[in-house]
């Protein structure tokens, strides 16, 4: 018996709380709660909040985070989701106040954009790994694998290799099948659709012919690493389009998705790519598309199925094959092709066909990283598609909509019949038009406005197989139900037909509670989900800033998923395309409200558009570095005196990048558009603007518009007008517009002419009779064409205002005068009489100059100590003059030279007599005006053989001068050096040089070419100094231009401007920067040798011969996309002043040695100044 203990004669009571107020999860950092509270505030549209509301946001954020921890998420996962390092907006407690002032609150936001760098990879196609392929390749031997393909059919793997074995092409078809298997095959000679019996002499062993085909038994092969069966077909040296085959095994045919397997032999054929401006087309593919268009126009199902088949066939064609498909589908998407003709098809069949096609695009996206841009463009032309009930819902839900809203007759029944028999992307537009009609209170004009704005007319509606002839009529009391059901139906239509529709793409990835919707995509971070929900809620906001930030944050979060083999990759791709499109359309919508006079605002939005371009572009190095530089100038605003000049340089570079990419698209895509468009009967206007419209549809177009509006503001801040005058001369003349200056350089104008040239590279010769060249291009002030313009007293200027140039082009043939006003030009209309009577000047070179032929000195190589004006040109002689006269801190490279007459002596050798005769014959044509034969002369010079005595003497002189002899590294290295020497000699026959001599009335036959040989200084920077300011003529100022890498980008035809500065000779320690760099690329060389042209026609008094002839580096230079954002020359003021002062001092010293202004070229390596040549400044 137990005694009971009680509490005051009652029971003990323990209170157990319903909820533990202190759950066992780690404390949440305050910055994480702040960030979550901030996101909650953002999700409500960033309202002005009271302190009480801000506290409520904080409490709500804490509760949500605690809830997520309770559900099993770790604190680390929450932090990585909400506080992604380097990729999040910098949040401060003042952000809300900052936002209220209508300044984008985070224009200083930064991302580590270098992580997004995506260069073209080596090799074109990355084939997925296949154990069977690897096994065959190792087991079967052979020399070169031309292509590899792998197929999976059920449990079988079929591998196909195209190999070269002892010079013959072999196709190896192998499989992992067990038991007897037969390859049933034929060849295609002209078209991939063709099946012909192979020639009897190329049948493999164990083969027999059966009614137009060959049947070959597979041979069992066993190795230590596995078993397979194989057929080896030796094509010998025959060329076919491909082979087709199926396999018989186990009593059934093995096929490729119900079709024959096809192996394209394009890699082994003579190229099917037809040249056009250096680019081409895949003719067989475009011909095949044209041939099958009649079948494709029956329905979208047919079109997608054919496209899927052709995509498989053109795998080996790489990017150009994809471009062919892109052109075809864009013509279709723009309604230049018929979508449906005399064929009824279920929506689910269209959806399934789309699904197969987009699956192929997804596979290419993963396996061919170089082609991502083209794949993305193709995907913008198609819907997502899908298997199962995705397409069937189009049929089912229209019936529900009609029943719910009592609209089973008239237009709705006509539309119902169209939807049942051939649904298309037009149905999305029709549904949107019906919604707008209902929302507007049943205004029929709103219905037609929506249709017409999207290209649908009464005639188009009446042209469908199931015609829509009636206008909609609904009961007014059905308005709410119609809006609800049409909105839901629009989502169904977009899910199939609108791959890049933003709302549909977000719903597909986030999932939806609506019955029948697809499940959400797995692997989306909490941050991405928050961003997408914000985008969805605010996509129509008038204030676009927060929306665009979230669009970009979404794309950044998506990026890592797009780089993996995600099971729903194509849904993620469509989402990314939709987000990128929304960046563009949001910016277009908000453009009119931008305050360009307040720089932080447009700069913020330009950052967003730039980031979006970086994420959309392959080979995006130029956009990446421009973005980094843009971040830098954003930070400089208001606290740097030269902010505007630096910003102007970045804007100039961005314009160059956009222009070059647009031209690249034009070269790659337009030839296919023209060929296929003509074959399909597309209207000429649509063909002509095809690529232009494709470019306009991308984010680069809106960035270009932002630059166009912001550039005048920046120029005003920088005190830079509409013109940069490179050669200040006042002239009168008649306006002529040309695309490229180089196309006119051999022309003679019979009256004073002012050329407006869209493209000036810097290497051209200015045509005879031209008094001015005006261009939007930006050649360097010290480029060869600029120097020749100043020497010839030709006005030369860059115009930054496209409106001015457009107005001038409209005056083609009219007479104008050009006058100087400060740093700008004033252009006025005048009468043609005034030009012809008062303004025609002589454009010839000053009289009295002539070329005297130089004799050969008897030896093929001379050292610097032996240089004389009878042996070598001014370049070499000046090198000798400087040695020992300049201070020791100015270095002069070691040099030797091939003297005057060396070329003439070599060409007269017996071994080169045939070449000499060819050159003489070609020159007869040239003397009669056929300048095209100059190229044949140059090519003939490159065929010359080197006498042994030349090789020996040059080797001896270089070694005795402590220079490396190229041949010490192998005979091949001497061959490279000899080719470089011949290229210098051949440049005597450059067209610009020949034309220049003719203009100057110089005897081209008397022109002699020595070759100055110098070791390359692997430069950090290269510069050109004019010790008299060429823009103002001020002798007290030194003008200098400097570039990263070798100097060819400065004096040659490389787009963009060099960095420039002026220095007073009385104050060398205070250089003034007047222009920042916008060069796209720099040239860099390994240890090598430079062979410089050194003719007797380059430095004649009053004649600018510099730059007419070529200097050649023995080894090809590496072209590097430049990053200025961390370059000390731009960002380190102390380094900049120190280096510029040293360069200017070197210029002043050398000018003092000669007693007249000098044109000096040099380089900087590890802070040391090297002068490589000098000449009198003209």
Short mmCIF file of C-alpha atoms in Angstrom, two decimals, residues 262-498:
data_model
loop_
_atom_site.label_atom_id
_atom_site.label_comp_id
_atom_site.label_asym_id
_atom_site.label_seq_id
_atom_site.Cartn_x
_atom_site.Cartn_y
_atom_site.Cartn_z
CA UNK A 262 20.70 9.76 -91.38
CA UNK A 263 24.44 10.39 -91.22
CA UNK A 264 25.44 13.73 -92.76
CA UNK A 265 28.72 13.61 -94.66
CA UNK A 266 28.94 17.38 -94.99
CA UNK A 267 32.29 17.62 -93.14
CA UNK A 268 33.94 15.55 -95.89
CA UNK A 269 32.26 17.29 -98.84
CA UNK A 270 33.57 20.32 -100.69
CA UNK A 271 32.01 23.17 -98.75
CA UNK A 272 28.32 23.76 -99.30
CA UNK A 273 28.75 27.23 -97.90
CA UNK A 274 28.46 29.90 -100.55
CA UNK A 275 30.66 32.92 -99.99
CA UNK A 276 29.16 36.37 -99.64
CA UNK A 277 31.36 39.11 -98.20
CA UNK A 278 33.48 36.49 -96.48
CA UNK A 279 30.52 34.74 -94.90
CA UNK A 280 28.19 32.13 -96.35
CA UNK A 281 25.07 30.04 -96.42
CA UNK A 282 24.35 26.34 -96.14
CA UNK A 283 22.82 26.04 -99.58
CA UNK A 284 21.65 22.43 -99.38
CA UNK A 285 19.73 23.17 -96.17
CA UNK A 286 18.05 26.29 -97.55
CA UNK A 287 17.18 24.42 -100.75
CA UNK A 288 15.65 21.63 -98.68
CA UNK A 289 13.62 24.13 -96.61
CA UNK A 290 12.35 25.71 -99.82
CA UNK A 291 11.47 22.31 -101.31
CA UNK A 292 9.48 21.31 -98.23
CA UNK A 293 7.73 24.63 -97.59
CA UNK A 294 4.57 23.42 -99.39
CA UNK A 295 4.33 20.61 -96.87
CA UNK A 296 5.25 22.91 -93.96
CA UNK A 297 2.48 25.39 -94.74
CA UNK A 298 -0.21 22.73 -94.23
CA UNK A 299 -0.05 23.28 -90.45
CA UNK A 300 2.28 24.32 -87.65
CA UNK A 301 2.52 20.64 -86.70
CA UNK A 302 4.01 19.87 -90.12
CA UNK A 303 6.39 22.83 -89.87
CA UNK A 304 7.72 21.85 -86.45
CA UNK A 305 8.13 18.20 -87.45
CA UNK A 306 10.07 19.15 -90.59
CA UNK A 307 12.22 21.55 -88.56
CA UNK A 308 13.00 18.81 -86.04
CA UNK A 309 14.09 16.52 -88.86
CA UNK A 310 16.23 19.20 -90.55
CA UNK A 311 17.88 20.14 -87.27
CA UNK A 312 19.09 16.56 -86.95
CA UNK A 313 20.36 16.58 -90.52
CA UNK A 314 22.33 19.83 -90.26
CA UNK A 315 24.17 19.13 -86.98
CA UNK A 316 27.52 19.15 -88.75
CA UNK A 317 26.90 22.62 -90.24
CA UNK A 318 27.28 24.36 -86.88
CA UNK A 319 26.20 27.98 -86.57
CA UNK A 320 25.34 28.52 -90.25
CA UNK A 321 22.92 25.58 -90.15
CA UNK A 322 21.16 27.09 -87.14
CA UNK A 323 21.02 30.44 -88.92
CA UNK A 324 19.17 28.77 -91.80
CA UNK A 325 16.54 27.46 -89.35
CA UNK A 326 16.38 30.87 -87.62
CA UNK A 327 15.71 32.70 -90.89
CA UNK A 328 12.98 30.22 -91.85
CA UNK A 329 11.24 30.47 -88.46
CA UNK A 330 11.47 34.24 -88.26
CA UNK A 331 9.87 34.56 -91.71
CA UNK A 332 7.16 32.28 -90.30
CA UNK A 333 6.78 34.22 -87.02
CA UNK A 334 6.50 37.52 -88.95
CA UNK A 335 3.65 35.97 -91.03
CA UNK A 336 5.55 36.04 -94.32
CA UNK A 337 4.79 32.31 -94.64
CA UNK A 338 1.47 30.47 -94.49
CA UNK A 339 0.66 28.84 -91.14
CA UNK A 340 -2.23 26.63 -92.21
CA UNK A 341 -3.58 25.47 -95.56
CA UNK A 342 -6.26 22.84 -96.16
CA UNK A 343 -5.39 20.75 -93.12
CA UNK A 344 -7.12 20.16 -89.79
CA UNK A 345 -4.92 19.44 -86.80
CA UNK A 346 -5.59 19.13 -83.08
CA UNK A 347 -3.94 21.68 -80.77
CA UNK A 348 -2.34 18.83 -78.81
CA UNK A 349 -0.62 17.63 -82.03
CA UNK A 350 0.82 21.10 -82.62
CA UNK A 351 1.91 21.24 -78.99
CA UNK A 352 3.66 17.86 -79.16
CA UNK A 353 5.46 18.82 -82.39
CA UNK A 354 6.62 22.06 -80.75
CA UNK A 355 7.78 20.08 -77.75
CA UNK A 356 10.01 17.83 -79.86
CA UNK A 357 11.48 20.80 -81.70
CA UNK A 358 12.22 22.76 -78.53
CA UNK A 359 13.75 19.62 -76.98
CA UNK A 360 16.28 19.59 -79.84
CA UNK A 361 17.01 23.29 -79.23
CA UNK A 362 17.56 22.50 -75.56
CA UNK A 363 20.06 19.79 -76.48
CA UNK A 364 21.96 22.11 -78.83
CA UNK A 365 22.00 24.79 -76.13
CA UNK A 366 23.80 22.36 -73.83
CA UNK A 367 26.15 20.78 -76.36
CA UNK A 368 27.10 23.72 -78.61
CA UNK A 369 28.03 26.63 -76.32
CA UNK A 370 29.26 28.78 -79.22
CA UNK A 371 25.77 28.78 -80.73
CA UNK A 372 23.76 29.91 -77.70
CA UNK A 373 22.86 33.29 -79.19
CA UNK A 374 21.36 31.77 -82.34
CA UNK A 375 19.49 29.13 -80.31
CA UNK A 376 18.00 31.91 -78.17
CA UNK A 377 16.90 33.79 -81.30
CA UNK A 378 15.22 30.66 -82.71
CA UNK A 379 13.40 30.11 -79.41
CA UNK A 380 11.91 33.62 -79.56
CA UNK A 381 10.11 32.52 -82.75
CA UNK A 382 8.34 29.48 -81.26
CA UNK A 383 6.10 28.56 -78.35
CA UNK A 384 7.00 26.19 -75.56
CA UNK A 385 4.75 23.30 -76.63
CA UNK A 386 4.29 20.26 -74.45
CA UNK A 387 3.18 16.66 -74.26
CA UNK A 388 -0.09 15.27 -72.87
CA UNK A 389 -2.95 17.64 -72.11
CA UNK A 390 -0.97 20.90 -72.48
CA UNK A 391 -2.26 21.43 -76.02
CA UNK A 392 -5.56 19.56 -75.51
CA UNK A 393 -6.64 22.19 -72.96
CA UNK A 394 -6.95 24.70 -75.83
CA UNK A 395 -9.80 22.56 -77.20
CA UNK A 396 -11.40 21.74 -73.88
CA UNK A 397 -11.34 25.16 -72.23
CA UNK A 398 -12.92 27.09 -75.14
CA UNK A 399 -16.00 24.88 -74.71
CA UNK A 400 -16.11 25.72 -71.00
CA UNK A 401 -15.72 29.43 -71.78
CA UNK A 402 -18.59 29.33 -74.29
CA UNK A 403 -20.86 27.40 -71.96
CA UNK A 404 -20.16 29.58 -68.90
CA UNK A 405 -20.86 32.81 -70.76
CA UNK A 406 -23.60 31.77 -73.20
CA UNK A 407 -21.55 32.61 -76.33
CA UNK A 408 -21.92 29.57 -78.57
CA UNK A 409 -22.71 31.39 -81.82
CA UNK A 410 -21.32 34.07 -84.12
CA UNK A 411 -17.68 35.10 -83.83
CA UNK A 412 -17.06 32.87 -80.80
CA UNK A 413 -18.24 29.77 -82.63
CA UNK A 414 -16.13 30.70 -85.69
CA UNK A 415 -13.12 31.11 -83.41
CA UNK A 416 -13.99 27.83 -81.68
CA UNK A 417 -13.85 26.03 -85.05
CA UNK A 418 -10.49 27.61 -85.87
CA UNK A 419 -9.09 26.60 -82.47
CA UNK A 420 -10.26 23.00 -82.92
CA UNK A 421 -8.79 22.68 -86.41
CA UNK A 422 -5.62 24.77 -86.42
CA UNK A 423 -4.66 26.79 -83.37
CA UNK A 424 -1.76 29.24 -83.85
CA UNK A 425 -0.06 32.21 -82.13
CA UNK A 426 -2.73 34.42 -83.74
CA UNK A 427 -5.16 33.02 -81.17
CA UNK A 428 -3.22 34.75 -78.39
CA UNK A 429 -3.83 38.09 -80.14
CA UNK A 430 -7.52 37.31 -80.74
CA UNK A 431 -7.97 36.44 -77.07
CA UNK A 432 -6.22 39.67 -75.98
CA UNK A 433 -8.45 41.65 -78.36
CA UNK A 434 -11.58 40.04 -76.87
CA UNK A 435 -10.37 40.83 -73.34
CA UNK A 436 -9.70 44.48 -74.21
CA UNK A 437 -13.11 44.64 -75.92
CA UNK A 438 -14.89 43.38 -72.79
CA UNK A 439 -12.85 45.51 -70.35
CA UNK A 440 -13.54 48.69 -72.37
CA UNK A 441 -17.28 48.20 -71.99
CA UNK A 442 -17.73 46.30 -75.27
CA UNK A 443 -16.24 48.97 -77.56
CA UNK A 444 -15.73 47.28 -80.93
CA UNK A 445 -13.10 49.84 -81.98
CA UNK A 446 -10.88 48.62 -79.11
CA UNK A 447 -11.22 45.05 -80.43
CA UNK A 448 -10.03 46.07 -83.91
CA UNK A 449 -7.28 48.36 -82.58
CA UNK A 450 -5.76 45.43 -80.66
CA UNK A 451 -5.94 43.12 -83.68
CA UNK A 452 -4.55 45.67 -86.16
CA UNK A 453 -1.73 46.72 -83.84
CA UNK A 454 -0.53 43.09 -83.91
CA UNK A 455 -0.87 42.55 -87.65
CA UNK A 456 -4.33 40.94 -87.79
CA UNK A 457 -6.78 42.52 -90.25
CA UNK A 458 -10.29 41.56 -91.37
CA UNK A 459 -8.72 40.04 -94.46
CA UNK A 460 -6.34 37.94 -92.39
CA UNK A 461 -9.15 36.62 -90.17
CA UNK A 462 -11.13 35.75 -93.28
CA UNK A 463 -8.18 33.89 -94.82
CA UNK A 464 -8.06 31.10 -92.22
CA UNK A 465 -9.27 27.65 -93.26
CA UNK A 466 -11.92 28.14 -90.58
CA UNK A 467 -12.74 31.76 -91.32
CA UNK A 468 -13.63 34.37 -88.71
CA UNK A 469 -16.08 36.72 -90.43
CA UNK A 470 -18.19 38.03 -87.56
CA UNK A 471 -17.54 40.60 -84.86
CA UNK A 472 -17.93 39.63 -81.18
CA UNK A 473 -21.21 40.27 -79.34
CA UNK A 474 -21.71 39.37 -75.66
CA UNK A 475 -24.37 39.90 -73.05
CA UNK A 476 -23.46 42.95 -70.95
CA UNK A 477 -24.21 41.08 -67.72
CA UNK A 478 -21.55 38.48 -68.65
CA UNK A 479 -18.69 40.98 -68.34
CA UNK A 480 -17.13 39.68 -65.10
CA UNK A 481 -17.37 36.06 -66.13
CA UNK A 482 -15.90 36.79 -69.56
CA UNK A 483 -12.95 38.67 -68.07
CA UNK A 484 -12.31 35.79 -65.64
CA UNK A 485 -12.59 33.02 -68.26
CA UNK A 486 -10.84 34.85 -71.11
CA UNK A 487 -7.94 35.70 -68.76
CA UNK A 488 -7.61 32.05 -67.80
CA UNK A 489 -7.88 30.97 -71.43
CA UNK A 490 -5.22 33.48 -72.45
CA UNK A 491 -2.83 31.78 -70.04
CA UNK A 492 -3.61 28.41 -71.65
CA UNK A 493 -2.94 29.79 -75.14
CA UNK A 494 0.30 31.45 -74.05
CA UNK A 495 1.50 28.26 -72.37
CA UNK A 496 1.60 26.64 -75.83
CA UNK A 497 2.17 29.48 -78.29
CA UNK A 498 4.08 32.20 -76.38
#
